[in-house]
Short mmCIF file of C-alpha atoms in Angstrom, two decimals:
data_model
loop_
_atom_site.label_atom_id
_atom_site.label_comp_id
_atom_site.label_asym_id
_atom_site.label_seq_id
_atom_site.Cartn_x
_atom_site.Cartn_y
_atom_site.Cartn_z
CA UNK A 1 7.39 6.26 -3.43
CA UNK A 2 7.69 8.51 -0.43
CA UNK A 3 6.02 6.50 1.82
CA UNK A 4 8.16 4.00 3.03
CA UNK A 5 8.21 3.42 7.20
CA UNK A 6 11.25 0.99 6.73
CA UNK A 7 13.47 3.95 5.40
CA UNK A 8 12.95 5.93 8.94
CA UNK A 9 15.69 5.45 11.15
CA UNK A 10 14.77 3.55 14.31
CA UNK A 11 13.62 4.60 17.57
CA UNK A 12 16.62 4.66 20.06
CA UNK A 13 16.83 2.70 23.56
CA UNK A 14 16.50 4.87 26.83
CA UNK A 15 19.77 5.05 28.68
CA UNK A 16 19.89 3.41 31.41
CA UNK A 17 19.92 5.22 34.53
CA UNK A 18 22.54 5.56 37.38
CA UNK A 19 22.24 2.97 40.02
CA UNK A 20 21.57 5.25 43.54
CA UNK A 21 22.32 1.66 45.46
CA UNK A 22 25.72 0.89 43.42
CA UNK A 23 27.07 4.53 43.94
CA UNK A 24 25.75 5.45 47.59
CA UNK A 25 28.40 2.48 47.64
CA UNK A 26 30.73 3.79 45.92
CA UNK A 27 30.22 7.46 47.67
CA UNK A 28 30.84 5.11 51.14
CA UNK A 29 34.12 3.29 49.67
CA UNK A 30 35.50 7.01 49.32
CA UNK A 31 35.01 7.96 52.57
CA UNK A 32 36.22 4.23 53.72
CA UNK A 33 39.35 4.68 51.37
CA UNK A 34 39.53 8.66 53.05
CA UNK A 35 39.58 7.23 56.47
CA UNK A 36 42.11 4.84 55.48
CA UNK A 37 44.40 6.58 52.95
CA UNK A 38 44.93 10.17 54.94
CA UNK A 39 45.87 8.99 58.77
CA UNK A 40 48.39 6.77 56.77
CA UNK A 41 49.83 9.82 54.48
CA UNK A 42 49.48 12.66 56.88
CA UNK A 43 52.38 14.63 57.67
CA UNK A 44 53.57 13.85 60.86
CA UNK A 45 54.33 17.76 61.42
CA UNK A 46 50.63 18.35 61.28
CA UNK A 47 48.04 17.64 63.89
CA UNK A 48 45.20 14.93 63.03
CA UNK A 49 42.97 16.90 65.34
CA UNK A 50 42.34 20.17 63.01
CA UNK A 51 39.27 20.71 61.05
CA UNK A 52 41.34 20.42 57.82
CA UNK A 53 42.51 16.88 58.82
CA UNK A 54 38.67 15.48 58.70
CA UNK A 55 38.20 17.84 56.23
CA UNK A 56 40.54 15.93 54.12
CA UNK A 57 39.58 12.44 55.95
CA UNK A 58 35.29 12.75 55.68
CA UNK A 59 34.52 15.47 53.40
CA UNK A 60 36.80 15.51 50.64
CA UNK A 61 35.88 11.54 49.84
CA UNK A 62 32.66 12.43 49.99
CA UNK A 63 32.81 15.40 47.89
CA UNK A 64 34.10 13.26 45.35
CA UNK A 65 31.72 10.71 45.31
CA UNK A 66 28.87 12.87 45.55
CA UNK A 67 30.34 15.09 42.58
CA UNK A 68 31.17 11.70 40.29
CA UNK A 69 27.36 10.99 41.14
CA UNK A 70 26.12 14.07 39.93
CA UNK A 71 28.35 13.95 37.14
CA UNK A 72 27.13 10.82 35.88
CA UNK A 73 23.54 11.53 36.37
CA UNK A 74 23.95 14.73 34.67
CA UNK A 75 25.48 12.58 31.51
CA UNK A 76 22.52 10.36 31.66
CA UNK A 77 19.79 12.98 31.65
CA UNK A 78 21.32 14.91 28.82
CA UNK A 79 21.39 11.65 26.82
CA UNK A 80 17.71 10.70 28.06
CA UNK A 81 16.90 14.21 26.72
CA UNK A 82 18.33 13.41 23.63
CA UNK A 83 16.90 10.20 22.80
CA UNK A 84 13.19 11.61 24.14
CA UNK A 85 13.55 14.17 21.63
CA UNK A 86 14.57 12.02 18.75
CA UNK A 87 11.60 9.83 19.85
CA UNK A 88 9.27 12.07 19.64
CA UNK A 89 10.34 12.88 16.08
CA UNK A 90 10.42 9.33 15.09
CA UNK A 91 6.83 9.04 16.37
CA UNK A 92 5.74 12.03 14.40
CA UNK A 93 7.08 11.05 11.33
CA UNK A 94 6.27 7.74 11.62
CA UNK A 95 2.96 8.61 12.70
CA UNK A 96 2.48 11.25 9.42
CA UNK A 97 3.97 8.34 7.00
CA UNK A 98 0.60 5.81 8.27
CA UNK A 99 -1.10 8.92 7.93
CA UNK A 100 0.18 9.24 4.48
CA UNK A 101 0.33 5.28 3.70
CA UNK A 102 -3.36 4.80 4.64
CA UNK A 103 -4.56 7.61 2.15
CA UNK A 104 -6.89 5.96 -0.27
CA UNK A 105 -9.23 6.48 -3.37
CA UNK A 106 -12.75 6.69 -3.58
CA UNK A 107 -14.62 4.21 -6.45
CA UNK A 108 -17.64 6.41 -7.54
CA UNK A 109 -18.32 4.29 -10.71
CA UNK A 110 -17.46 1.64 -13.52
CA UNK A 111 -18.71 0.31 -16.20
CA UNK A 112 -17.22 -2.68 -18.51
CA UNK A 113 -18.09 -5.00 -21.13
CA UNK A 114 -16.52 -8.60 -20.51
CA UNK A 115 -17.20 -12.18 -22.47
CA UNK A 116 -18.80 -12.96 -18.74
CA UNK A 117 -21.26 -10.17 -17.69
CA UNK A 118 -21.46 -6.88 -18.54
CA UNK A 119 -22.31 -5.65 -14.77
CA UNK A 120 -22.41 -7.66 -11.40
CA UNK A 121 -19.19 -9.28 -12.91
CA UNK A 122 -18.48 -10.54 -9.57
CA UNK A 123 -22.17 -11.99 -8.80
CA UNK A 124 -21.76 -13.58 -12.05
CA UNK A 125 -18.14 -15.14 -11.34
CA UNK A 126 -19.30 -16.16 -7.98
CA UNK A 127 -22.21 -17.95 -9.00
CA UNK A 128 -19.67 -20.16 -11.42
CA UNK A 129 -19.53 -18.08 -14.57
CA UNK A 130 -17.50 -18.88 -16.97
CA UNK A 131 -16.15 -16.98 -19.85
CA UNK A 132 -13.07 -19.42 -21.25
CA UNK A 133 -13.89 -21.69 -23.85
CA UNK A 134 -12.35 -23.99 -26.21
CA UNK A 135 -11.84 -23.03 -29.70
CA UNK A 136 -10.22 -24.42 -32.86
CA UNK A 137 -8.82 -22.24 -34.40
CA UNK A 138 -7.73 -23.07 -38.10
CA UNK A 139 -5.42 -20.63 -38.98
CA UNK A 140 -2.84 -21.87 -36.68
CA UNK A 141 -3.66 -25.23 -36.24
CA UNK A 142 -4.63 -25.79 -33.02
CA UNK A 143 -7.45 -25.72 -29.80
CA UNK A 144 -6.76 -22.69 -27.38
CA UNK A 145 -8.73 -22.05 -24.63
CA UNK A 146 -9.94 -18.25 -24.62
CA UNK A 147 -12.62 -16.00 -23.40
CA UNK A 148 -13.34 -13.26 -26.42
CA UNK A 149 -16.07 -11.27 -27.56
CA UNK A 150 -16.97 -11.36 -30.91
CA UNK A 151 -14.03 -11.24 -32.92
CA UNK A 152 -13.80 -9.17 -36.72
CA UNK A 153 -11.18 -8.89 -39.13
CA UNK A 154 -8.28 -6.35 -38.75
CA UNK A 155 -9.39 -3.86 -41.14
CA UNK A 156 -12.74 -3.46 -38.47
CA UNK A 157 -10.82 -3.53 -35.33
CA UNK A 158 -11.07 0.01 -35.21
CA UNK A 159 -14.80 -0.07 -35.65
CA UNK A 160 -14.96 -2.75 -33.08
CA UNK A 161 -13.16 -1.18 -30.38
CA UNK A 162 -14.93 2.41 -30.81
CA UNK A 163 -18.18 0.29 -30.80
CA UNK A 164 -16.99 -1.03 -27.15
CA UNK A 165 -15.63 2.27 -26.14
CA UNK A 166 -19.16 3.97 -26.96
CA UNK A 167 -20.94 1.18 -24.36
CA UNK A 168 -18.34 1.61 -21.77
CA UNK A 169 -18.71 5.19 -21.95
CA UNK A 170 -22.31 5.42 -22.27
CA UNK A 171 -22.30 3.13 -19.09
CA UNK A 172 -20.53 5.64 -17.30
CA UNK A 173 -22.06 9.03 -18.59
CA UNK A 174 -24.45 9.90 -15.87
CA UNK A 175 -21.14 10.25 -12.99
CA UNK A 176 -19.38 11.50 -15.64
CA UNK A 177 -21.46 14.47 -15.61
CA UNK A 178 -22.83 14.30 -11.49
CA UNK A 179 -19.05 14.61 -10.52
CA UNK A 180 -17.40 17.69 -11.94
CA UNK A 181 -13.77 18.91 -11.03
CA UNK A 182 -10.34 18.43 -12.78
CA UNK A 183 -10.53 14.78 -14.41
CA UNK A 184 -7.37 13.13 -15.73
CA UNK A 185 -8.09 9.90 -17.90
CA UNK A 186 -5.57 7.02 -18.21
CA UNK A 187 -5.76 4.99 -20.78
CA UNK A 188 -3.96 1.24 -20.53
CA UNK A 189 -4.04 -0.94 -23.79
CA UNK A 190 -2.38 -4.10 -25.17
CA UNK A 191 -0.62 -2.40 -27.90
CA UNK A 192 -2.38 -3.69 -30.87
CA UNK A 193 -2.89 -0.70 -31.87
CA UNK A 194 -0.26 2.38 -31.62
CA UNK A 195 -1.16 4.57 -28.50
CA UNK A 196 -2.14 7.43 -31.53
CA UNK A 197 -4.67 5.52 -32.68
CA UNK A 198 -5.80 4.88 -29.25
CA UNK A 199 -6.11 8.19 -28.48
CA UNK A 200 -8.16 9.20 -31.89
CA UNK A 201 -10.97 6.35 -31.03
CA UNK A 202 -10.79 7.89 -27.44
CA UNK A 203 -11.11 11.46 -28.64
CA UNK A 204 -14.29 10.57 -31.54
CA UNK A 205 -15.97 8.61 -28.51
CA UNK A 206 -15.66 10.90 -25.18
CA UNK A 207 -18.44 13.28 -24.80
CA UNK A 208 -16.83 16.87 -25.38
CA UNK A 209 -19.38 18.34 -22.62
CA UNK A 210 -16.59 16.70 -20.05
CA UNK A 211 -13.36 18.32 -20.09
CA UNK A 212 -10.46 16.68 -19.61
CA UNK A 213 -7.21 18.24 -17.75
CA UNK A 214 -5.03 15.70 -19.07
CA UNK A 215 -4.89 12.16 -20.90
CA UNK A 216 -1.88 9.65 -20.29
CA UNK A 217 -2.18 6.41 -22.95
CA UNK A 218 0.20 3.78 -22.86
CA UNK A 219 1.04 0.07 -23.00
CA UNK A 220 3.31 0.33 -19.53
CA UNK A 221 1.26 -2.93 -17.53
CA UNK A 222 2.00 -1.69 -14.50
CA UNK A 223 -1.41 -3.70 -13.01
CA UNK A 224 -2.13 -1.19 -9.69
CA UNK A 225 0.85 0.92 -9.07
CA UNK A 226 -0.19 3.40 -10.87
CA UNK A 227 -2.64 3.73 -7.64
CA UNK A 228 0.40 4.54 -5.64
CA UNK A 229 1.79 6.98 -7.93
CA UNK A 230 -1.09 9.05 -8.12
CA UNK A 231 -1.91 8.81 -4.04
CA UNK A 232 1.91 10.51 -4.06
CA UNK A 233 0.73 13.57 -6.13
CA UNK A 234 -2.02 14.11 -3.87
CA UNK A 235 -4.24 16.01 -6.33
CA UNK A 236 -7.67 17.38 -5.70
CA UNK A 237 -9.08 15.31 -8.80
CA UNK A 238 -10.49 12.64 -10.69
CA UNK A 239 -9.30 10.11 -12.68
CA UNK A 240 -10.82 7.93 -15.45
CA UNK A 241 -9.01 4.56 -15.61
CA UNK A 242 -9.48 2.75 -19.11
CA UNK A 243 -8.15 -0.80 -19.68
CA UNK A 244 -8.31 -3.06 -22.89
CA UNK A 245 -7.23 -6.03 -23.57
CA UNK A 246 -9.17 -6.36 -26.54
CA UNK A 247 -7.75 -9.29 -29.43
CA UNK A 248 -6.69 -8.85 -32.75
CA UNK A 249 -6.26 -12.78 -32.84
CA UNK A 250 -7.11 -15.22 -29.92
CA UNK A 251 -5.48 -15.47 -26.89
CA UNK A 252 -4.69 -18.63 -24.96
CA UNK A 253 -6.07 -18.24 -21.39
CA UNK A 254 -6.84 -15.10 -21.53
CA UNK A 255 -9.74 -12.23 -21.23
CA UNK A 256 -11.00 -9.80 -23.90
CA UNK A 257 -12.57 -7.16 -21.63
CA UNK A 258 -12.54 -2.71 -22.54
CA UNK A 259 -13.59 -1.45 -18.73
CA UNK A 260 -13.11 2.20 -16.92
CA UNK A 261 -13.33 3.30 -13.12
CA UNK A 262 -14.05 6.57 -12.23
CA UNK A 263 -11.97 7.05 -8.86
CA UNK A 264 -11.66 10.07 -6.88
CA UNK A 265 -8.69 11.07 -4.55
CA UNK A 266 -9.36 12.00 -0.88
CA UNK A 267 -9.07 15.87 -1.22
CA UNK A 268 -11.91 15.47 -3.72
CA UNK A 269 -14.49 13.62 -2.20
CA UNK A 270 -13.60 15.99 1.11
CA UNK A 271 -14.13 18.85 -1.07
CA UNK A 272 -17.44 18.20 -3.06
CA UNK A 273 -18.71 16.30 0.23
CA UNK A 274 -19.34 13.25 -1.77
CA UNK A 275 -19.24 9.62 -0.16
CA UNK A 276 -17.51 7.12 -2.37
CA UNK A 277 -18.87 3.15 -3.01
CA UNK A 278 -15.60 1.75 -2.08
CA UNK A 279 -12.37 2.78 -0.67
CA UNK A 280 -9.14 1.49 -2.36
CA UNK A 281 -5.98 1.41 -0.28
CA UNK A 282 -2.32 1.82 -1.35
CA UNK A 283 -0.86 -1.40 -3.39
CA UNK A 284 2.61 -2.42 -2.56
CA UNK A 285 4.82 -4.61 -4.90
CA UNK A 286 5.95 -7.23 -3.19
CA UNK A 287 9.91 -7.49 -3.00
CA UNK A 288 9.96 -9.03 0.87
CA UNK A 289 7.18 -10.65 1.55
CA UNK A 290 6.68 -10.90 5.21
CA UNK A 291 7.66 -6.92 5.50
CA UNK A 292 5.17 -6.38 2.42
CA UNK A 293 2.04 -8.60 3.65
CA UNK A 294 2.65 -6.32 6.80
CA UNK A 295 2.62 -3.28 4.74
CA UNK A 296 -0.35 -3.76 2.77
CA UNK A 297 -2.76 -4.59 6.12
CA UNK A 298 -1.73 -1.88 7.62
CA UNK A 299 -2.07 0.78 5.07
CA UNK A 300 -5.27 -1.02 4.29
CA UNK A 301 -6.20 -1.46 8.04
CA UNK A 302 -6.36 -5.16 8.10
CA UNK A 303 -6.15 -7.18 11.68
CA UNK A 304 -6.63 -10.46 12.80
CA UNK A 305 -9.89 -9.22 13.95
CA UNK A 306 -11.10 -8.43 10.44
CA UNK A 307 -12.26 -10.61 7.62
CA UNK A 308 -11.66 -10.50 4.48
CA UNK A 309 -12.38 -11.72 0.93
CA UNK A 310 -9.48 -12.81 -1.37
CA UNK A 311 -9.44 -12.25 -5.38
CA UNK A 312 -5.96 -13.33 -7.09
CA UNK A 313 -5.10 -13.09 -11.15
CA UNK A 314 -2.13 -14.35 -12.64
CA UNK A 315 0.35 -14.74 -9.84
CA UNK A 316 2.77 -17.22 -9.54
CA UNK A 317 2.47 -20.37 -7.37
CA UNK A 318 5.88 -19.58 -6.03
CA UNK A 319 5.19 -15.81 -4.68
CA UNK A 320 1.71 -16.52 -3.84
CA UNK A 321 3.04 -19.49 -1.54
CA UNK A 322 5.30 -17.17 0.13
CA UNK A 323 2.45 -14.53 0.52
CA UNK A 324 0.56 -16.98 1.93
CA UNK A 325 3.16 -17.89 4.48
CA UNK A 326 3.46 -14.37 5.49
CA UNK A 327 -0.40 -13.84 5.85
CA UNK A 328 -0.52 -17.27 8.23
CA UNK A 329 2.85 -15.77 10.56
CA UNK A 330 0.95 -12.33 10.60
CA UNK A 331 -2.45 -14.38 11.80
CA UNK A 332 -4.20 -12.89 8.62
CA UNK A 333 -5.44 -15.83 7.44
CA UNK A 334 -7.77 -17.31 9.81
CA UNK A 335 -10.28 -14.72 8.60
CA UNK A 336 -10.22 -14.95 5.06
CA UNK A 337 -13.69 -15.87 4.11
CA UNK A 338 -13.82 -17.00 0.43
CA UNK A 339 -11.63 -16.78 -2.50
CA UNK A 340 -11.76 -16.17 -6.41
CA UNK A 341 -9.08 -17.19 -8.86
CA UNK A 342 -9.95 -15.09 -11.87
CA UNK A 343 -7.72 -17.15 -14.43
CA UNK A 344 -9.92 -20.07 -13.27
CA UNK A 345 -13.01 -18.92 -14.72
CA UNK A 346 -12.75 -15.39 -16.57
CA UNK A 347 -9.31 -16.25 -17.89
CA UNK A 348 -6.62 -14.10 -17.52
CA UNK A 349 -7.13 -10.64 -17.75
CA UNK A 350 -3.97 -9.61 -19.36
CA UNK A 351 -3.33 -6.10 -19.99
CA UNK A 352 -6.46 -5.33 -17.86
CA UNK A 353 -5.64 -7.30 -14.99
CA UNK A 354 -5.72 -3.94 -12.82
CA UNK A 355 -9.54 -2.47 -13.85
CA UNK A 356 -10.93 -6.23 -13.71
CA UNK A 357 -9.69 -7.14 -10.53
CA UNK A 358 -10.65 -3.56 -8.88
CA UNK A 359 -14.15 -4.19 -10.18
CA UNK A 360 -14.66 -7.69 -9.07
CA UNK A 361 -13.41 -6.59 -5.56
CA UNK A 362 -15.27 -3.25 -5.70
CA UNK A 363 -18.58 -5.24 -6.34
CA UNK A 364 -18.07 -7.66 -4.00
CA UNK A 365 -16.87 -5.37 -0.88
CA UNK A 366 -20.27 -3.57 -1.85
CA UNK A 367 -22.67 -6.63 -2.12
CA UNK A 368 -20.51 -8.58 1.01
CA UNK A 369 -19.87 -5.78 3.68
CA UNK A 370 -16.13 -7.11 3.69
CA UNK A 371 -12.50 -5.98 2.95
CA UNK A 372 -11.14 -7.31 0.27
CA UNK A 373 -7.23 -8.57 -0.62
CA UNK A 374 -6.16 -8.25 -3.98
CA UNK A 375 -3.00 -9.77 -5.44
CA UNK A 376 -2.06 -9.83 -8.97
CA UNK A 377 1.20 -9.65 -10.86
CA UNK A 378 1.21 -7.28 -14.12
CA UNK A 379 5.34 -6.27 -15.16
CA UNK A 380 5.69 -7.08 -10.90
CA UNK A 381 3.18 -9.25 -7.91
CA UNK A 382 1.31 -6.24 -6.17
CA UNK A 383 -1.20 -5.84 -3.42
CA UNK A 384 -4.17 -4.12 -2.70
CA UNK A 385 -6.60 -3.46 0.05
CA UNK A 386 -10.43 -2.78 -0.66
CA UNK A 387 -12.82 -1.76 1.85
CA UNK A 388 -16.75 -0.53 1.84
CA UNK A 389 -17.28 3.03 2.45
#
């Protein structure tokens, strides 16, 4: 991604500047040395009474000294110049990569259909819903614990998942035609199906009074970076994220949920004047931890002064320790105020790990007032920032 502050070379020291007590020193030790070095060299021809002997004695030391002063000082303010102006520069293009870095997306609406709730998700979760359940299941043989909707053979998958598409849609139809501009859909699925026959279900389901500029469907889990990617394109648009992670067979531990969020980039919402419910912040994939906890609070404009809510899915115990860590050294921690562990209750959310966890946070920065911290690890851990608008 383009913004990356670690990537722009650092600012550079000041030089340090001449010392007037060292050389009016030195300046005197040439005219000592003068006084000593010219009566003791002088021709004996010569008088030592002539203007060119003190010439030679006083002012020619001094002279020297004065000019290796003004030499020097000249060397240090052309360097001082130098590093000023390369200063400055840093400071601007640091200052236009936090500018960039702290762009974010607008939430305007969502709509899902989950084993747990079918809105207020969060409420629900919060209140100790639970969606996993134990099953026996005697095809293979054996108790998993899942969290599914209804589940139909094969041969009315299809039917099942246009059925859920319809709802989701439906849920979602009166922003779909409020907000009106170019809208790009993404479509994320679990690959039980070929992204084709994604795409046909999509294309019998979505209301042809909405036009579409372009439609992206594929099984690529890359949880929230695909956030970052489009806050790098910076277009004047909409997008309609669609997740499913719907089951052909039961899954151990994890979700069945078909969701979509209607988000809107910056340029947008300034455009149509239009005030989103939430505001979603660049995620970073964490690589360094202590450089990316750092990252993520400031492009999400977390302090020590501001608390926070923290919702985590299907990260491991060893990267979410070392989060942690970094959070406590960076004195983010002392404000967290609660804490949901999706896999707990919902289950995992598997190939919708991304639309579930921006809903639950969405919700609950709306309901709460507070920022919220997402982590959650899809093909890599990532992080995200949500704050009310």
């Amino acid at each position: 991604m383009p913004v990356n502050i670690k990537k722009i070379p650092e600012e550079k020291p000041l030089p340090v500047a001449p010392n007037k007590l060292r050389w009016l020193f030195a300046i005197v030790l040439c005219v000592i040395a003068g006084v000593v070095v010219v009566p003791t060299l002088w021709p004996k021809y010569l008088p030592t009474r002539s203007e060119w002997f003190w010439f030679c004695t006083l002012m020619l030391p001094l002279s020297i000294g004065v000019t290796g002063y003004i030499i020097r000082l000249r060397r240090y303010e052309n360097k001082r110049d130098s590093v000023l102006c390369w200063n400055r520069l840093y400071q601007k293009q640091y200052e236009a990569q936090i500018s960039l870095g702290q762009k974010a997306v607008g939430m305007l609406g969502m709509s899902y259909v989950t084993p747990v709730a079918n809105n207020k998700l969060a409420v629900a979760l919060l209140r100790g819903g639970r969606g996993l359940q134990t099953h026996y299941l005697p095809e293979i043989q054996s108790t998993i614990t899942t969290a599914s909707l209804p589940l139909l053979p094969k041969e009315d998958y299809l039917t099942r998942l246009e059925s859920i598409l319809t709802t989701v849609i439906g849920q979602l139809h009166s922003e779909l035609i409020q907000f009106t501009g170019k809208l790009f859909v993404r479509i994320h699925h679990d690959g039980v199906l070929d992204s084709e026959q994604i795409l046909a279900v999509w294309q019998k389901v979505f209301p042809a009074s909405c036009p579409v500029t372009d439609i992206n469907v594929s099984t690529d889990n890359n949880g929230l970076m695909w956030i970052d990617e489009w806050l790098d394109r910076q277009d004047d648009a909409l997008v309609l994220s669609v997740e499913s992670n719907l089951f052909l067979q039961a899954r151990d531990q994890q979700a069945e949920s078909v969701s979509a969020l209607l988000l809107a980039s910056s340029a947008w919402l300034t455009r149509y004047r239009v005030m989103p419910q939430t505001w979603i912040h660049r995620p970073v994939r964490i690589s360094t931890p202590e450089e990316d906890v750092a990252e993520v609070a400031l492009w999400g404009k977390i302090t020590p002064a501001v608390p926070w809510f923290f919702w985590r899915a299907q990260v491991k115990s060893s990267v979410l320790a070392e989060a942690l860590i970094a959070m406590d050294k960076s004195a983010l921690l002392s404000e967290k105020k609660g804490e949901m562990v999706l896999e707990d209750t919902f289950g995992r959310p598997g190939a919708a790990v991304g639309n579930i966890t921006l809903i639950c946070a969405c919700e609950h920065a709306v309901a709460s007032g507070l920022a919220q911290w997402l982590i959650t690890s899809a093909k890599s851990t990532q992080m995200a920032i949500i704050r009310p608008a």
